[in-house]
């Protein structure tokens, strides 16, 4: 992936008359210079500098390279060392010689005479050079120093993240990449989609505890395409600890379907397995018929024919049993029958009755309350009762909380419901 924007090494250098300035100073900077006492070069340095400058400005500037390298190699201190570095940077820029530029910048930065407002920029360039040369530990140190000093240009935090990733320092890299995204937001800009994908990929492959779900969530939050929703939910499902049970997987697959993220025959088959042709026959028929209509599911495979056939054969009897289930749920001392009945109504997309049954189950108790709250949230989302759905998902905790969070994020993207309104509604209840 590519983090850095194109930039030049045209650094505005205060040269004491020795090297041409490569960028014009502003009027304010010029006035400031007049007030500052200019440091002086030693006689020994000045004696060598004159011929070198002439060579740099002559018809064959390349002839000055060994002279400049020899000059920088001498044990100059203070301002002499700074200006020796300027010679190297100036000639390196002219010759497009990165090694010469790096040599010069090192001399300038270590001289103690680099202007404070330019130190971060110079240190960044040194970090970038080190990264390009594969000296990743040095790149980390240089880039971190520049960042800590306030330098924010050229996607520095993203490059720092890559320097950490190169040495498998994945947690440090993810932290740096998170800062890079935050910096873009602070600028009022969007971080590239590749940054989120990079973070998610590193988190998954690097086995960074808890980071996979967090980074896939960030990806789909910033770029909510069907492809990204599929990636986010699949990565979460595959990396969840403890492993999702069948009902939790169904809750996730329902969201994948809502987010238009069902992209393969395997997705539809997994959904059908999670729902079960006998447990939720109506939902199995609906999802497989959808897949066939989209041309994703092959109608003539043995799995499709057997599963959809079994489900279709169960629908009439299942629907006929629902009124009795409602009555039994109403009489029951706990919410178990109500919960099962709510699941059945949800499978037939009868969101109103499903909502009523989930509420009854929660009220009666004796059930997994988090499971019922997720079902209630899905039923309310089916009715486009966005605020009610958000409230239901906000009440979920424990192992189902990430699933509820993904649902809440999808709802936000559908409804643009202000977070403050949801918070207020939850508080009131």
JSON list of C-alpha atoms in Angstrom, two decimals, residues 14-228:
[
{"chain": "A", "resi": 14, "resn": "UNK", "atom": "CA", "xyz": [19.39, 29.64, 5.56]},
{"chain": "A", "resi": 15, "resn": "UNK", "atom": "CA", "xyz": [22.80, 29.45, 3.94]},
{"chain": "A", "resi": 16, "resn": "UNK", "atom": "CA", "xyz": [24.89, 32.40, 5.09]},
{"chain": "A", "resi": 17, "resn": "UNK", "atom": "CA", "xyz": [25.58, 33.12, 1.43]},
{"chain": "A", "resi": 18, "resn": "UNK", "atom": "CA", "xyz": [27.12, 29.70, 0.82]},
{"chain": "A", "resi": 19, "resn": "UNK", "atom": "CA", "xyz": [24.30, 27.83, -0.95]},
{"chain": "A", "resi": 20, "resn": "UNK", "atom": "CA", "xyz": [21.33, 29.10, -2.94]},
{"chain": "A", "resi": 21, "resn": "UNK", "atom": "CA", "xyz": [18.01, 29.05, -1.10]},
{"chain": "A", "resi": 22, "resn": "UNK", "atom": "CA", "xyz": [15.61, 26.56, -2.71]},
{"chain": "A", "resi": 23, "resn": "UNK", "atom": "CA", "xyz": [12.38, 28.19, -1.48]},
{"chain": "A", "resi": 24, "resn": "UNK", "atom": "CA", "xyz": [11.69, 31.84, -0.91]},
{"chain": "A", "resi": 25, "resn": "UNK", "atom": "CA", "xyz": [11.08, 32.94, 2.68]},
{"chain": "A", "resi": 26, "resn": "UNK", "atom": "CA", "xyz": [7.97, 34.88, 3.56]},
{"chain": "A", "resi": 27, "resn": "UNK", "atom": "CA", "xyz": [8.21, 38.57, 4.42]},
{"chain": "A", "resi": 28, "resn": "UNK", "atom": "CA", "xyz": [7.68, 37.77, 8.11]},
{"chain": "A", "resi": 29, "resn": "UNK", "atom": "CA", "xyz": [10.52, 35.24, 8.02]},
{"chain": "A", "resi": 30, "resn": "UNK", "atom": "CA", "xyz": [12.79, 37.77, 6.31]},
{"chain": "A", "resi": 31, "resn": "UNK", "atom": "CA", "xyz": [12.10, 40.38, 9.00]},
{"chain": "A", "resi": 32, "resn": "UNK", "atom": "CA", "xyz": [12.78, 37.81, 11.68]},
{"chain": "A", "resi": 33, "resn": "UNK", "atom": "CA", "xyz": [16.14, 36.98, 10.12]},
{"chain": "A", "resi": 34, "resn": "UNK", "atom": "CA", "xyz": [17.18, 40.61, 10.13]},
{"chain": "A", "resi": 35, "resn": "UNK", "atom": "CA", "xyz": [16.66, 40.79, 13.86]},
{"chain": "A", "resi": 36, "resn": "UNK", "atom": "CA", "xyz": [18.63, 37.59, 14.52]},
{"chain": "A", "resi": 37, "resn": "UNK", "atom": "CA", "xyz": [22.37, 37.65, 14.95]},
{"chain": "A", "resi": 38, "resn": "UNK", "atom": "CA", "xyz": [23.86, 35.59, 12.16]},
{"chain": "A", "resi": 39, "resn": "UNK", "atom": "CA", "xyz": [26.32, 32.89, 13.27]},
{"chain": "A", "resi": 40, "resn": "UNK", "atom": "CA", "xyz": [29.75, 33.03, 11.66]},
{"chain": "A", "resi": 41, "resn": "UNK", "atom": "CA", "xyz": [31.73, 30.41, 9.80]},
{"chain": "A", "resi": 42, "resn": "UNK", "atom": "CA", "xyz": [35.28, 29.63, 10.82]},
{"chain": "A", "resi": 43, "resn": "UNK", "atom": "CA", "xyz": [38.15, 30.80, 8.61]},
{"chain": "A", "resi": 44, "resn": "UNK", "atom": "CA", "xyz": [39.16, 27.18, 7.99]},
{"chain": "A", "resi": 45, "resn": "UNK", "atom": "CA", "xyz": [35.68, 26.28, 6.75]},
{"chain": "A", "resi": 46, "resn": "UNK", "atom": "CA", "xyz": [35.28, 29.43, 4.63]},
{"chain": "A", "resi": 47, "resn": "UNK", "atom": "CA", "xyz": [38.57, 28.72, 2.88]},
{"chain": "A", "resi": 48, "resn": "UNK", "atom": "CA", "xyz": [37.25, 25.36, 1.67]},
{"chain": "A", "resi": 49, "resn": "UNK", "atom": "CA", "xyz": [33.71, 26.49, 1.02]},
{"chain": "A", "resi": 50, "resn": "UNK", "atom": "CA", "xyz": [34.42, 29.00, -1.76]},
{"chain": "A", "resi": 51, "resn": "UNK", "atom": "CA", "xyz": [35.80, 26.57, -4.36]},
{"chain": "A", "resi": 52, "resn": "UNK", "atom": "CA", "xyz": [33.10, 24.02, -3.52]},
{"chain": "A", "resi": 53, "resn": "UNK", "atom": "CA", "xyz": [30.33, 26.53, -4.04]},
{"chain": "A", "resi": 54, "resn": "UNK", "atom": "CA", "xyz": [31.77, 27.52, -7.41]},
{"chain": "A", "resi": 55, "resn": "UNK", "atom": "CA", "xyz": [31.87, 23.88, -8.45]},
{"chain": "A", "resi": 56, "resn": "UNK", "atom": "CA", "xyz": [28.25, 23.37, -7.37]},
{"chain": "A", "resi": 57, "resn": "UNK", "atom": "CA", "xyz": [27.14, 26.41, -9.36]},
{"chain": "A", "resi": 58, "resn": "UNK", "atom": "CA", "xyz": [29.29, 25.57, -12.37]},
{"chain": "A", "resi": 59, "resn": "UNK", "atom": "CA", "xyz": [28.52, 23.72, -15.56]},
{"chain": "A", "resi": 60, "resn": "UNK", "atom": "CA", "xyz": [29.44, 20.32, -14.07]},
{"chain": "A", "resi": 61, "resn": "UNK", "atom": "CA", "xyz": [27.97, 20.21, -10.54]},
{"chain": "A", "resi": 62, "resn": "UNK", "atom": "CA", "xyz": [28.61, 16.46, -10.34]},
{"chain": "A", "resi": 63, "resn": "UNK", "atom": "CA", "xyz": [32.33, 17.25, -10.09]},
{"chain": "A", "resi": 64, "resn": "UNK", "atom": "CA", "xyz": [31.60, 18.81, -6.71]},
{"chain": "A", "resi": 65, "resn": "UNK", "atom": "CA", "xyz": [30.31, 15.59, -5.16]},
{"chain": "A", "resi": 66, "resn": "UNK", "atom": "CA", "xyz": [33.66, 14.20, -3.88]},
{"chain": "A", "resi": 67, "resn": "UNK", "atom": "CA", "xyz": [34.55, 17.66, -2.60]},
{"chain": "A", "resi": 68, "resn": "UNK", "atom": "CA", "xyz": [31.27, 17.95, -0.69]},
{"chain": "A", "resi": 69, "resn": "UNK", "atom": "CA", "xyz": [31.57, 14.45, 0.72]},
{"chain": "A", "resi": 70, "resn": "UNK", "atom": "CA", "xyz": [35.09, 15.21, 1.93]},
{"chain": "A", "resi": 71, "resn": "UNK", "atom": "CA", "xyz": [33.91, 18.48, 3.45]},
{"chain": "A", "resi": 72, "resn": "UNK", "atom": "CA", "xyz": [31.09, 16.84, 5.42]},
{"chain": "A", "resi": 73, "resn": "UNK", "atom": "CA", "xyz": [33.41, 14.05, 6.57]},
{"chain": "A", "resi": 74, "resn": "UNK", "atom": "CA", "xyz": [35.64, 16.51, 8.44]},
{"chain": "A", "resi": 75, "resn": "UNK", "atom": "CA", "xyz": [35.07, 17.00, 12.14]},
{"chain": "A", "resi": 76, "resn": "UNK", "atom": "CA", "xyz": [33.30, 20.32, 11.94]},
{"chain": "A", "resi": 77, "resn": "UNK", "atom": "CA", "xyz": [31.22, 21.55, 14.84]},
{"chain": "A", "resi": 78, "resn": "UNK", "atom": "CA", "xyz": [28.40, 24.05, 15.27]},
{"chain": "A", "resi": 79, "resn": "UNK", "atom": "CA", "xyz": [27.55, 26.28, 12.35]},
{"chain": "A", "resi": 80, "resn": "UNK", "atom": "CA", "xyz": [30.38, 24.94, 10.18]},
{"chain": "A", "resi": 81, "resn": "UNK", "atom": "CA", "xyz": [28.85, 21.50, 10.41]},
{"chain": "A", "resi": 82, "resn": "UNK", "atom": "CA", "xyz": [25.40, 22.87, 9.65]},
{"chain": "A", "resi": 83, "resn": "UNK", "atom": "CA", "xyz": [26.54, 24.64, 6.48]},
{"chain": "A", "resi": 84, "resn": "UNK", "atom": "CA", "xyz": [28.56, 21.61, 5.35]},
{"chain": "A", "resi": 85, "resn": "UNK", "atom": "CA", "xyz": [25.28, 19.73, 5.48]},
{"chain": "A", "resi": 86, "resn": "UNK", "atom": "CA", "xyz": [23.59, 22.46, 3.46]},
{"chain": "A", "resi": 87, "resn": "UNK", "atom": "CA", "xyz": [26.14, 21.99, 0.70]},
{"chain": "A", "resi": 88, "resn": "UNK", "atom": "CA", "xyz": [25.34, 18.28, 0.60]},
{"chain": "A", "resi": 89, "resn": "UNK", "atom": "CA", "xyz": [21.56, 18.80, 0.58]},
{"chain": "A", "resi": 90, "resn": "UNK", "atom": "CA", "xyz": [21.77, 21.46, -2.13]},
{"chain": "A", "resi": 91, "resn": "UNK", "atom": "CA", "xyz": [24.00, 19.38, -4.39]},
{"chain": "A", "resi": 92, "resn": "UNK", "atom": "CA", "xyz": [22.02, 16.24, -3.67]},
{"chain": "A", "resi": 93, "resn": "UNK", "atom": "CA", "xyz": [18.82, 18.00, -4.72]},
{"chain": "A", "resi": 94, "resn": "UNK", "atom": "CA", "xyz": [20.46, 19.22, -7.90]},
{"chain": "A", "resi": 95, "resn": "UNK", "atom": "CA", "xyz": [21.86, 15.80, -8.76]},
{"chain": "A", "resi": 96, "resn": "UNK", "atom": "CA", "xyz": [18.78, 13.93, -7.47]},
{"chain": "A", "resi": 97, "resn": "UNK", "atom": "CA", "xyz": [21.18, 12.03, -5.22]},
{"chain": "A", "resi": 98, "resn": "UNK", "atom": "CA", "xyz": [19.27, 10.84, -2.16]},
{"chain": "A", "resi": 99, "resn": "UNK", "atom": "CA", "xyz": [22.32, 9.50, -0.33]},
{"chain": "A", "resi": 100, "resn": "UNK", "atom": "CA", "xyz": [23.94, 12.94, -0.55]},
{"chain": "A", "resi": 101, "resn": "UNK", "atom": "CA", "xyz": [20.78, 14.60, 0.71]},
{"chain": "A", "resi": 102, "resn": "UNK", "atom": "CA", "xyz": [20.65, 12.20, 3.65]},
{"chain": "A", "resi": 103, "resn": "UNK", "atom": "CA", "xyz": [24.33, 12.83, 4.43]},
{"chain": "A", "resi": 104, "resn": "UNK", "atom": "CA", "xyz": [23.68, 16.56, 4.50]},
{"chain": "A", "resi": 105, "resn": "UNK", "atom": "CA", "xyz": [20.54, 16.38, 6.61]},
{"chain": "A", "resi": 106, "resn": "UNK", "atom": "CA", "xyz": [22.30, 14.23, 9.18]},
{"chain": "A", "resi": 107, "resn": "UNK", "atom": "CA", "xyz": [25.02, 16.87, 9.50]},
{"chain": "A", "resi": 108, "resn": "UNK", "atom": "CA", "xyz": [22.51, 19.69, 9.76]},
{"chain": "A", "resi": 109, "resn": "UNK", "atom": "CA", "xyz": [20.31, 18.02, 12.37]},
{"chain": "A", "resi": 110, "resn": "UNK", "atom": "CA", "xyz": [23.25, 16.93, 14.53]},
{"chain": "A", "resi": 111, "resn": "UNK", "atom": "CA", "xyz": [24.90, 20.38, 14.34]},
{"chain": "A", "resi": 112, "resn": "UNK", "atom": "CA", "xyz": [22.50, 21.97, 16.83]},
{"chain": "A", "resi": 113, "resn": "UNK", "atom": "CA", "xyz": [21.85, 24.86, 14.41]},
{"chain": "A", "resi": 114, "resn": "UNK", "atom": "CA", "xyz": [18.75, 23.58, 12.67]},
{"chain": "A", "resi": 115, "resn": "UNK", "atom": "CA", "xyz": [15.94, 26.16, 13.11]},
{"chain": "A", "resi": 116, "resn": "UNK", "atom": "CA", "xyz": [13.33, 24.81, 15.51]},
{"chain": "A", "resi": 117, "resn": "UNK", "atom": "CA", "xyz": [10.52, 25.25, 12.99]},
{"chain": "A", "resi": 118, "resn": "UNK", "atom": "CA", "xyz": [12.37, 23.05, 10.47]},
{"chain": "A", "resi": 119, "resn": "UNK", "atom": "CA", "xyz": [13.69, 20.33, 12.77]},
{"chain": "A", "resi": 120, "resn": "UNK", "atom": "CA", "xyz": [10.56, 18.17, 12.49]},
{"chain": "A", "resi": 121, "resn": "UNK", "atom": "CA", "xyz": [10.59, 18.38, 8.69]},
{"chain": "A", "resi": 122, "resn": "UNK", "atom": "CA", "xyz": [14.27, 17.45, 8.43]},
{"chain": "A", "resi": 123, "resn": "UNK", "atom": "CA", "xyz": [13.85, 14.59, 10.91]},
{"chain": "A", "resi": 124, "resn": "UNK", "atom": "CA", "xyz": [10.91, 13.30, 8.88]},
{"chain": "A", "resi": 125, "resn": "UNK", "atom": "CA", "xyz": [13.01, 13.27, 5.71]},
{"chain": "A", "resi": 126, "resn": "UNK", "atom": "CA", "xyz": [15.70, 11.31, 7.53]},
{"chain": "A", "resi": 127, "resn": "UNK", "atom": "CA", "xyz": [13.08, 8.83, 8.73]},
{"chain": "A", "resi": 128, "resn": "UNK", "atom": "CA", "xyz": [11.72, 8.49, 5.21]},
{"chain": "A", "resi": 129, "resn": "UNK", "atom": "CA", "xyz": [15.21, 7.87, 3.83]},
{"chain": "A", "resi": 130, "resn": "UNK", "atom": "CA", "xyz": [15.84, 5.22, 6.50]},
{"chain": "A", "resi": 131, "resn": "UNK", "atom": "CA", "xyz": [12.53, 3.53, 5.68]},
{"chain": "A", "resi": 132, "resn": "UNK", "atom": "CA", "xyz": [13.35, 3.46, 1.97]},
{"chain": "A", "resi": 133, "resn": "UNK", "atom": "CA", "xyz": [16.72, 1.88, 2.74]},
{"chain": "A", "resi": 134, "resn": "UNK", "atom": "CA", "xyz": [15.16, -0.81, 4.91]},
{"chain": "A", "resi": 135, "resn": "UNK", "atom": "CA", "xyz": [16.60, 0.58, 8.16]},
{"chain": "A", "resi": 136, "resn": "UNK", "atom": "CA", "xyz": [13.27, 0.23, 9.93]},
{"chain": "A", "resi": 137, "resn": "UNK", "atom": "CA", "xyz": [14.44, 0.64, 13.53]},
{"chain": "A", "resi": 138, "resn": "UNK", "atom": "CA", "xyz": [16.08, 3.95, 12.62]},
{"chain": "A", "resi": 139, "resn": "UNK", "atom": "CA", "xyz": [12.99, 4.97, 10.65]},
{"chain": "A", "resi": 140, "resn": "UNK", "atom": "CA", "xyz": [10.82, 4.30, 13.70]},
{"chain": "A", "resi": 141, "resn": "UNK", "atom": "CA", "xyz": [13.04, 6.46, 15.91]},
{"chain": "A", "resi": 142, "resn": "UNK", "atom": "CA", "xyz": [13.28, 9.33, 13.40]},
{"chain": "A", "resi": 143, "resn": "UNK", "atom": "CA", "xyz": [9.61, 9.37, 12.46]},
{"chain": "A", "resi": 144, "resn": "UNK", "atom": "CA", "xyz": [8.44, 9.08, 16.07]},
{"chain": "A", "resi": 145, "resn": "UNK", "atom": "CA", "xyz": [10.73, 11.96, 17.02]},
{"chain": "A", "resi": 146, "resn": "UNK", "atom": "CA", "xyz": [9.39, 14.12, 14.19]},
{"chain": "A", "resi": 147, "resn": "UNK", "atom": "CA", "xyz": [5.80, 13.26, 15.07]},
{"chain": "A", "resi": 148, "resn": "UNK", "atom": "CA", "xyz": [6.32, 13.97, 18.75]},
{"chain": "A", "resi": 149, "resn": "UNK", "atom": "CA", "xyz": [7.85, 17.29, 17.75]},
{"chain": "A", "resi": 150, "resn": "UNK", "atom": "CA", "xyz": [4.63, 18.30, 16.03]},
{"chain": "A", "resi": 151, "resn": "UNK", "atom": "CA", "xyz": [5.32, 17.42, 12.39]},
{"chain": "A", "resi": 152, "resn": "UNK", "atom": "CA", "xyz": [2.13, 16.20, 10.70]},
{"chain": "A", "resi": 153, "resn": "UNK", "atom": "CA", "xyz": [2.70, 16.43, 6.94]},
{"chain": "A", "resi": 154, "resn": "UNK", "atom": "CA", "xyz": [3.31, 13.69, 4.37]},
{"chain": "A", "resi": 155, "resn": "UNK", "atom": "CA", "xyz": [1.16, 11.11, 6.21]},
{"chain": "A", "resi": 156, "resn": "UNK", "atom": "CA", "xyz": [3.93, 10.67, 8.76]},
{"chain": "A", "resi": 157, "resn": "UNK", "atom": "CA", "xyz": [1.93, 8.57, 11.22]},
{"chain": "A", "resi": 158, "resn": "UNK", "atom": "CA", "xyz": [0.94, 6.14, 8.47]},
{"chain": "A", "resi": 159, "resn": "UNK", "atom": "CA", "xyz": [4.57, 5.76, 7.39]},
{"chain": "A", "resi": 160, "resn": "UNK", "atom": "CA", "xyz": [5.55, 5.24, 11.03]},
{"chain": "A", "resi": 161, "resn": "UNK", "atom": "CA", "xyz": [2.93, 2.48, 11.24]},
{"chain": "A", "resi": 162, "resn": "UNK", "atom": "CA", "xyz": [4.47, 0.75, 8.22]},
{"chain": "A", "resi": 163, "resn": "UNK", "atom": "CA", "xyz": [7.94, 1.00, 9.77]},
{"chain": "A", "resi": 164, "resn": "UNK", "atom": "CA", "xyz": [6.60, -0.84, 12.84]},
{"chain": "A", "resi": 165, "resn": "UNK", "atom": "CA", "xyz": [4.76, -3.42, 10.73]},
{"chain": "A", "resi": 166, "resn": "UNK", "atom": "CA", "xyz": [7.99, -4.20, 8.85]},
{"chain": "A", "resi": 167, "resn": "UNK", "atom": "CA", "xyz": [9.48, -5.49, 12.10]},
{"chain": "A", "resi": 168, "resn": "UNK", "atom": "CA", "xyz": [6.26, -7.18, 13.27]},
{"chain": "A", "resi": 169, "resn": "UNK", "atom": "CA", "xyz": [5.74, -4.61, 16.01]},
{"chain": "A", "resi": 170, "resn": "UNK", "atom": "CA", "xyz": [2.07, -4.86, 15.19]},
{"chain": "A", "resi": 171, "resn": "UNK", "atom": "CA", "xyz": [0.50, -3.28, 18.26]},
{"chain": "A", "resi": 172, "resn": "UNK", "atom": "CA", "xyz": [2.74, -0.21, 17.96]},
{"chain": "A", "resi": 173, "resn": "UNK", "atom": "CA", "xyz": [1.97, -0.07, 14.25]},
{"chain": "A", "resi": 174, "resn": "UNK", "atom": "CA", "xyz": [-1.78, -0.24, 14.79]},
{"chain": "A", "resi": 175, "resn": "UNK", "atom": "CA", "xyz": [-1.56, 2.52, 17.37]},
{"chain": "A", "resi": 176, "resn": "UNK", "atom": "CA", "xyz": [0.36, 4.69, 14.90]},
{"chain": "A", "resi": 177, "resn": "UNK", "atom": "CA", "xyz": [-2.13, 3.90, 12.12]},
{"chain": "A", "resi": 178, "resn": "UNK", "atom": "CA", "xyz": [-5.00, 4.83, 14.41]},
{"chain": "A", "resi": 179, "resn": "UNK", "atom": "CA", "xyz": [-3.27, 8.18, 15.02]},
{"chain": "A", "resi": 180, "resn": "UNK", "atom": "CA", "xyz": [-2.87, 8.65, 11.27]},
{"chain": "A", "resi": 181, "resn": "UNK", "atom": "CA", "xyz": [-6.61, 8.19, 10.79]},
{"chain": "A", "resi": 182, "resn": "UNK", "atom": "CA", "xyz": [-7.36, 10.55, 13.67]},
{"chain": "A", "resi": 183, "resn": "UNK", "atom": "CA", "xyz": [-5.04, 13.16, 12.17]},
{"chain": "A", "resi": 184, "resn": "UNK", "atom": "CA", "xyz": [-6.90, 12.95, 8.86]},
{"chain": "A", "resi": 185, "resn": "UNK", "atom": "CA", "xyz": [-10.21, 13.43, 10.65]},
{"chain": "A", "resi": 186, "resn": "UNK", "atom": "CA", "xyz": [-8.79, 16.42, 12.53]},
{"chain": "A", "resi": 187, "resn": "UNK", "atom": "CA", "xyz": [-7.91, 17.93, 9.14]},
{"chain": "A", "resi": 188, "resn": "UNK", "atom": "CA", "xyz": [-11.50, 17.41, 8.00]},
{"chain": "A", "resi": 189, "resn": "UNK", "atom": "CA", "xyz": [-10.39, 14.74, 5.51]},
{"chain": "A", "resi": 190, "resn": "UNK", "atom": "CA", "xyz": [-11.12, 11.04, 5.13]},
{"chain": "A", "resi": 191, "resn": "UNK", "atom": "CA", "xyz": [-8.35, 8.51, 5.60]},
{"chain": "A", "resi": 192, "resn": "UNK", "atom": "CA", "xyz": [-7.89, 6.23, 2.57]},
{"chain": "A", "resi": 193, "resn": "UNK", "atom": "CA", "xyz": [-9.82, 2.97, 2.62]},
{"chain": "A", "resi": 194, "resn": "UNK", "atom": "CA", "xyz": [-6.52, 1.11, 2.22]},
{"chain": "A", "resi": 195, "resn": "UNK", "atom": "CA", "xyz": [-5.42, 2.29, 5.65]},
{"chain": "A", "resi": 196, "resn": "UNK", "atom": "CA", "xyz": [-8.38, 0.59, 7.31]},
{"chain": "A", "resi": 197, "resn": "UNK", "atom": "CA", "xyz": [-7.86, -2.54, 5.25]},
{"chain": "A", "resi": 198, "resn": "UNK", "atom": "CA", "xyz": [-4.19, -2.56, 6.19]},
{"chain": "A", "resi": 199, "resn": "UNK", "atom": "CA", "xyz": [-5.04, -2.27, 9.89]},
{"chain": "A", "resi": 200, "resn": "UNK", "atom": "CA", "xyz": [-7.60, -5.06, 9.67]},
{"chain": "A", "resi": 201, "resn": "UNK", "atom": "CA", "xyz": [-5.21, -7.30, 7.77]},
{"chain": "A", "resi": 202, "resn": "UNK", "atom": "CA", "xyz": [-2.36, -6.79, 10.24]},
{"chain": "A", "resi": 203, "resn": "UNK", "atom": "CA", "xyz": [-4.66, -7.30, 13.20]},
{"chain": "A", "resi": 204, "resn": "UNK", "atom": "CA", "xyz": [-5.91, -10.59, 11.79]},
{"chain": "A", "resi": 205, "resn": "UNK", "atom": "CA", "xyz": [-2.61, -12.03, 10.52]},
{"chain": "A", "resi": 206, "resn": "UNK", "atom": "CA", "xyz": [-0.61, -10.67, 13.43]},
{"chain": "A", "resi": 207, "resn": "UNK", "atom": "CA", "xyz": [-3.03, -12.19, 15.92]},
{"chain": "A", "resi": 208, "resn": "UNK", "atom": "CA", "xyz": [-3.28, -8.95, 17.90]},
{"chain": "A", "resi": 209, "resn": "UNK", "atom": "CA", "xyz": [-5.69, -9.63, 20.77]},
{"chain": "A", "resi": 210, "resn": "UNK", "atom": "CA", "xyz": [-9.10, -8.02, 20.22]},
{"chain": "A", "resi": 211, "resn": "UNK", "atom": "CA", "xyz": [-7.87, -5.92, 17.30]},
{"chain": "A", "resi": 212, "resn": "UNK", "atom": "CA", "xyz": [-9.45, -7.81, 14.39]},
{"chain": "A", "resi": 213, "resn": "UNK", "atom": "CA", "xyz": [-13.04, -6.94, 15.29]},
{"chain": "A", "resi": 214, "resn": "UNK", "atom": "CA", "xyz": [-12.06, -3.38, 16.19]},
{"chain": "A", "resi": 215, "resn": "UNK", "atom": "CA", "xyz": [-10.34, -2.73, 12.86]},
{"chain": "A", "resi": 216, "resn": "UNK", "atom": "CA", "xyz": [-12.98, -4.37, 10.71]},
{"chain": "A", "resi": 217, "resn": "UNK", "atom": "CA", "xyz": [-15.53, -2.25, 12.57]},
{"chain": "A", "resi": 218, "resn": "UNK", "atom": "CA", "xyz": [-13.49, 0.86, 11.75]},
{"chain": "A", "resi": 219, "resn": "UNK", "atom": "CA", "xyz": [-13.37, -0.21, 8.10]},
{"chain": "A", "resi": 220, "resn": "UNK", "atom": "CA", "xyz": [-17.10, -0.65, 7.69]},
{"chain": "A", "resi": 221, "resn": "UNK", "atom": "CA", "xyz": [-17.80, 2.47, 9.75]},
{"chain": "A", "resi": 222, "resn": "UNK", "atom": "CA", "xyz": [-15.74, 4.59, 7.36]},
{"chain": "A", "resi": 223, "resn": "UNK", "atom": "CA", "xyz": [-16.52, 2.74, 4.10]},
{"chain": "A", "resi": 224, "resn": "UNK", "atom": "CA", "xyz": [-19.86, 0.90, 4.45]},
{"chain": "A", "resi": 225, "resn": "UNK", "atom": "CA", "xyz": [-19.90, -1.03, 1.19]},
{"chain": "A", "resi": 226, "resn": "UNK", "atom": "CA", "xyz": [-21.40, -4.48, 0.91]},
{"chain": "A", "resi": 227, "resn": "UNK", "atom": "CA", "xyz": [-17.93, -5.90, 0.30]},
{"chain": "A", "resi": 228, "resn": "UNK", "atom": "CA", "xyz": [-16.57, -4.27, 3.45]}
]
